[in-house]
CSV table of N, CA and C in Angstrom, one decimal:
chain,number,residue,atom,x,y,z
A,298,MET,N,18.2,-0.8,-5.5
A,298,MET,CA,17.6,-0.5,-6.8
A,298,MET,C,16.4,-1.3,-7.1
A,299,GLN,N,16.5,-2.6,-6.9
A,299,GLN,CA,15.3,-3.5,-7.2
A,299,GLN,C,14.2,-3.1,-6.2
A,300,ALA,N,14.5,-2.8,-5.0
A,300,ALA,CA,13.4,-2.5,-4.0
A,300,ALA,C,12.7,-1.2,-4.5
A,301,SER,N,13.5,-0.2,-5.0
A,301,SER,CA,12.9,1.0,-5.5
A,301,SER,C,11.9,0.7,-6.7
A,302,LEU,N,12.3,-0.1,-7.5
A,302,LEU,CA,11.5,-0.5,-8.7
A,302,LEU,C,10.2,-1.2,-8.2
A,303,PHE,N,10.4,-2.1,-7.2
A,303,PHE,CA,9.3,-2.9,-6.7
A,303,PHE,C,8.3,-1.9,-6.0
A,304,VAL,N,8.8,-0.9,-5.3
A,304,VAL,CA,8.0,0.1,-4.6
A,304,VAL,C,7.2,0.8,-5.7
A,305,ALA,N,7.8,1.2,-6.7
A,305,ALA,CA,7.1,1.9,-7.8
A,305,ALA,C,6.0,1.1,-8.4
A,306,VAL,N,6.3,-0.2,-8.6
A,306,VAL,CA,5.3,-1.1,-9.2
A,306,VAL,C,4.1,-1.2,-8.2
A,307,LEU,N,4.4,-1.4,-6.9
A,307,LEU,CA,3.4,-1.5,-5.9
A,307,LEU,C,2.5,-0.2,-5.8
A,308,GLU,N,3.2,0.9,-5.9
A,308,GLU,CA,2.5,2.2,-5.8
A,308,GLU,C,1.5,2.3,-7.0
A,309,ALA,N,1.9,1.9,-8.2
A,309,ALA,CA,1.0,1.9,-9.3
A,309,ALA,C,-0.2,1.0,-9.1
A,310,GLU,N,0.1,-0.2,-8.5
A,310,GLU,CA,-0.9,-1.2,-8.2
A,310,GLU,C,-1.9,-0.6,-7.2
A,311,ILE,N,-1.4,0.1,-6.2
A,311,ILE,CA,-2.2,0.7,-5.2
A,311,ILE,C,-3.2,1.8,-5.8
A,312,ALA,N,-2.6,2.6,-6.7
A,312,ALA,CA,-3.5,3.6,-7.4
A,312,ALA,C,-4.6,2.9,-8.2
A,313,ASP,N,-4.2,1.8,-8.9
A,313,ASP,CA,-5.2,1.0,-9.6
A,313,ASP,C,-6.3,0.4,-8.7
A,314,LEU,N,-5.8,-0.2,-7.6
A,314,LEU,CA,-6.8,-0.8,-6.6
A,314,LEU,C,-7.7,0.3,-6.1
A,315,LYS,N,-7.2,1.5,-5.8
A,315,LYS,CA,-8.1,2.5,-5.2
A,315,LYS,C,-9.1,2.9,-6.2
A,316,ALA,N,-8.8,3.0,-7.5
A,316,ALA,CA,-9.7,3.3,-8.6
A,316,ALA,C,-10.8,2.2,-8.7
A,317,ARG,N,-10.3,1.0,-8.6
A,317,ARG,CA,-11.3,-0.2,-8.7
A,317,ARG,C,-12.2,-0.2,-7.5
A,318,ILE,N,-11.7,0.1,-6.3
A,318,ILE,CA,-12.5,0.1,-5.1
A,318,ILE,C,-13.5,1.2,-5.2
A,319,ASP,N,-13.1,2.4,-5.7
A,319,ASP,CA,-14.1,3.5,-5.9
A,319,ASP,C,-15.2,3.1,-6.8
A,320,ALA,N,-14.9,2.5,-7.9
A,320,ALA,CA,-15.9,2.1,-8.9
A,320,ALA,C,-16.8,1.0,-8.3
A,321,ALA,N,-16.2,0.0,-7.6
A,321,ALA,CA,-17.0,-1.0,-7.0
A,321,ALA,C,-17.9,-0.5,-5.9
A,322,GLU,N,-17.4,0.5,-5.1
A,322,GLU,CA,-18.3,1.1,-4.0
A,322,GLU,C,-19.4,1.9,-4.6
A,323,GLN,N,-19.2,2.6,-5.8
A,323,GLN,CA,-20.3,3.3,-6.4
A,323,GLN,C,-21.3,2.3,-6.9
A,324,ARG,N,-20.9,1.2,-7.5
A,324,ARG,CA,-21.9,0.2,-8.0
A,324,ARG,C,-22.7,-0.3,-6.9
A,325,TRP,N,-22.0,-0.6,-5.8
A,325,TRP,CA,-22.7,-1.2,-4.6
A,325,TRP,C,-23.7,-0.2,-4.0
A,326,ALA,N,-23.3,1.1,-4.0
A,326,ALA,CA,-24.2,2.2,-3.5
A,326,ALA,C,-25.4,2.3,-4.3
A,327,ARG,N,-25.2,2.2,-5.6
A,327,ARG,CA,-26.4,2.2,-6.5
A,327,ARG,C,-27.3,1.0,-6.3
A,328,ARG,N,-26.7,-0.1,-6.2
A,328,ARG,CA,-27.5,-1.4,-5.9
A,328,ARG,C,-28.3,-1.2,-4.6
A,329,ARG,N,-27.6,-0.7,-3.6
A,329,ARG,CA,-28.3,-0.5,-2.3
A,329,ARG,C,-29.4,0.5,-2.4
A,330,SER,N,-29.2,1.5,-3.1
A,330,SER,CA,-30.3,2.5,-3.2
A,330,SER,C,-31.5,2.0,-4.0
A,331,ARG,N,-31.3,1.0,-4.8
A,331,ARG,CA,-32.5,0.4,-5.6
A,331,ARG,C,-33.1,-0.7,-4.8
A,332,SER,N,-32.5,-1.2,-3.8
A,332,SER,CA,-33.0,-2.4,-3.1
A,332,SER,C,-33.7,-2.0,-1.8
A,333,ARG,N,-34.7,-2.7,-1.4
A,333,ARG,CA,-35.4,-2.5,-0.2
A,333,ARG,C,-34.8,-3.3,1.0
A,334,ILE,N,-34.0,-4.2,0.7
A,334,ILE,CA,-33.3,-5.0,1.7
A,334,ILE,C,-31.9,-4.6,1.8
A,335,ALA,N,-31.3,-4.8,2.9
A,335,ALA,CA,-29.9,-4.5,3.1
A,335,ALA,C,-29.0,-5.4,2.2
A,336,ALA,N,-28.2,-4.8,1.5
A,336,ALA,CA,-27.3,-5.6,0.6
A,336,ALA,C,-25.9,-5.8,1.3
A,337,GLU,N,-25.5,-7.0,1.3
A,337,GLU,CA,-24.2,-7.3,1.9
A,337,GLU,C,-23.1,-6.8,1.1
A,338,VAL,N,-21.9,-6.5,1.8
A,338,VAL,CA,-20.8,-6.0,1.0
A,338,VAL,C,-20.3,-7.1,0.0
A,339,PRO,N,-20.2,-6.8,-1.2
A,339,PRO,CA,-19.8,-7.8,-2.2
A,339,PRO,C,-18.4,-8.3,-1.9
A,340,GLU,N,-18.3,-9.6,-2.1
A,340,GLU,CA,-17.0,-10.3,-1.9
A,340,GLU,C,-15.9,-9.7,-2.7
A,341,ARG,N,-16.2,-9.3,-3.9
A,341,ARG,CA,-15.1,-8.6,-4.7
A,341,ARG,C,-14.6,-7.4,-4.0
A,342,LEU,N,-15.5,-6.6,-3.5
A,342,LEU,CA,-15.1,-5.4,-2.8
A,342,LEU,C,-14.2,-5.7,-1.6
A,343,VAL,N,-14.6,-6.7,-0.8
A,343,VAL,CA,-13.8,-7.1,0.3
A,343,VAL,C,-12.4,-7.6,-0.1
A,344,ARG,N,-12.3,-8.3,-1.2
A,344,ARG,CA,-11.0,-8.8,-1.7
A,344,ARG,C,-10.2,-7.6,-2.2
A,345,LEU,N,-10.8,-6.6,-2.8
A,345,LEU,CA,-10.0,-5.5,-3.3
A,345,LEU,C,-9.5,-4.7,-2.1
A,346,HIS,N,-10.2,-4.6,-1.0
A,346,HIS,CA,-9.7,-3.9,0.2
A,346,HIS,C,-8.6,-4.7,0.8
A,347,THR,N,-8.7,-6.0,0.8
A,347,THR,CA,-7.6,-6.9,1.3
A,347,THR,C,-6.4,-6.7,0.5
A,348,GLU,N,-6.5,-6.7,-0.8
A,348,GLU,CA,-5.3,-6.5,-1.7
A,348,GLU,C,-4.7,-5.2,-1.5
A,349,LEU,N,-5.5,-4.1,-1.3
A,349,LEU,CA,-5.0,-2.8,-1.0
A,349,LEU,C,-4.2,-2.7,0.3
A,350,ALA,N,-4.8,-3.3,1.3
A,350,ALA,CA,-4.1,-3.3,2.6
A,350,ALA,C,-2.8,-4.1,2.5
A,351,GLU,N,-2.7,-5.2,1.8
A,351,GLU,CA,-1.5,-5.9,1.7
A,351,GLU,C,-0.4,-5.2,0.9
A,352,ALA,N,-0.9,-4.6,-0.2
A,352,ALA,CA,0.1,-3.8,-1.1
A,352,ALA,C,0.6,-2.6,-0.3
A,353,THR,N,-0.2,-1.9,0.5
A,353,THR,CA,0.2,-0.8,1.3
A,353,THR,C,1.2,-1.2,2.4
A,354,ARG,N,0.9,-2.4,3.0
A,354,ARG,CA,1.8,-2.9,4.0
A,354,ARG,C,3.2,-3.2,3.4
A,355,LEU,N,3.2,-3.8,2.2
A,355,LEU,CA,4.4,-4.1,1.6
A,355,LEU,C,5.3,-2.9,1.3
A,356,VAL,N,4.6,-1.9,0.7
A,356,VAL,CA,5.3,-0.6,0.4
A,356,VAL,C,5.9,0.0,1.7
A,357,GLU,N,5.1,0.1,2.7
A,357,GLU,CA,5.6,0.6,4.0
A,357,GLU,C,6.8,-0.2,4.5
A,358,SER,N,6.7,-1.5,4.4
A,358,SER,CA,7.8,-2.3,4.9
A,358,SER,C,9.0,-2.1,4.1
A,359,LEU,N,8.9,-2.1,2.8
A,359,LEU,CA,10.1,-1.8,1.9
A,359,LEU,C,10.7,-0.5,2.2
A,360,LYS,N,9.9,0.5,2.4
A,360,LYS,CA,10.4,1.9,2.6
A,360,LYS,C,11.1,1.9,4.0
A,361,LYS,N,10.6,1.3,5.0
A,361,LYS,CA,11.3,1.2,6.3
A,361,LYS,C,12.6,0.5,6.1
A,362,ARG,N,12.6,-0.6,5.4
A,362,ARG,CA,13.8,-1.4,5.3
A,362,ARG,C,14.9,-0.6,4.5
A,363,ARG,N,14.4,0.1,3.5
A,363,ARG,CA,15.4,1.0,2.7
A,363,ARG,C,15.9,2.1,3.6
A,364,THR,N,15.1,2.7,4.4
A,364,THR,CA,15.6,3.7,5.3
A,364,THR,C,16.6,3.2,6.3
A,365,ARG,N,16.3,2.0,6.9
A,365,ARG,CA,17.2,1.4,7.8
A,365,ARG,C,18.5,1.1,7.2
A,366,ALA,N,18.5,0.5,5.9
A,366,ALA,CA,19.7,0.2,5.2
A,366,ALA,C,20.5,1.4,4.9
A,367,ALA,N,19.9,2.5,4.5
A,367,ALA,CA,20.6,3.7,4.2
A,367,ALA,C,21.2,4.3,5.5
A,368,ALA,N,20.5,4.2,6.6
A,368,ALA,CA,21.1,4.7,7.9
A,368,ALA,C,22.3,3.9,8.3
A,369,SER,N,22.2,2.6,8.1
A,369,SER,CA,23.3,1.7,8.6
A,369,SER,C,24.5,1.8,7.7
A,370,SER,N,24.3,2.2,6.4
A,370,SER,CA,25.5,2.3,5.5
A,370,SER,C,26.0,3.7,5.4
A,371,ALA,N,25.4,4.6,6.2
A,371,ALA,CA,25.9,6.0,6.2
A,371,ALA,C,27.3,6.0,6.9
A,372,PRO,N,28.2,6.9,6.4
A,372,PRO,CA,29.5,6.9,7.0
A,372,PRO,C,29.4,7.5,8.4
A,373,ARG,N,30.1,6.9,9.3
A,373,ARG,CA,30.1,7.3,10.7
A,373,ARG,C,31.3,8.1,11.0
A,374,PRO,N,31.2,9.1,11.8
A,374,PRO,CA,32.4,9.9,12.1
A,374,PRO,C,33.4,9.1,12.9
A,375,GLU,N,34.7,9.3,12.6
A,375,GLU,CA,35.7,8.6,13.2
A,375,GLU,C,35.9,9.2,14.6
A,376,PRO,N,36.2,8.3,15.6
A,376,PRO,CA,36.5,8.8,16.9
A,376,PRO,C,37.7,9.7,16.9
A,377,ALA,N,37.6,10.7,17.8
A,377,ALA,CA,38.7,11.7,17.9
A,377,ALA,C,39.9,11.0,18.5
A,378,SER,N,41.0,11.2,18.0
A,378,SER,CA,42.2,10.5,18.5
A,378,SER,C,42.8,11.3,19.7
A,379,SER,N,43.1,10.6,20.7
A,379,SER,CA,43.7,11.3,21.9
A,379,SER,C,45.2,11.3,21.8
A,380,GLN,N,45.8,12.4,21.8
A,380,GLN,CA,47.3,12.5,21.7
A,380,GLN,C,47.9,12.9,23.0
């Protein structure tokens, strides 16, 4: 239950990070188009990508763990009795 809630929170955070990355990339593209020299990737944009990768990794890990837990707690068929 708590893992499901945490996954939902992380997925909302991922959506927010993607929106922030899109906006930051658009600002950076505008800055590059106005400049005659190559502009380095802004540190903020690098941090946002790092945060997105970490949040995505956490969600995938939690989903795998939940899948394994569900599989291990599933009822197993009883062995056939030999009479």
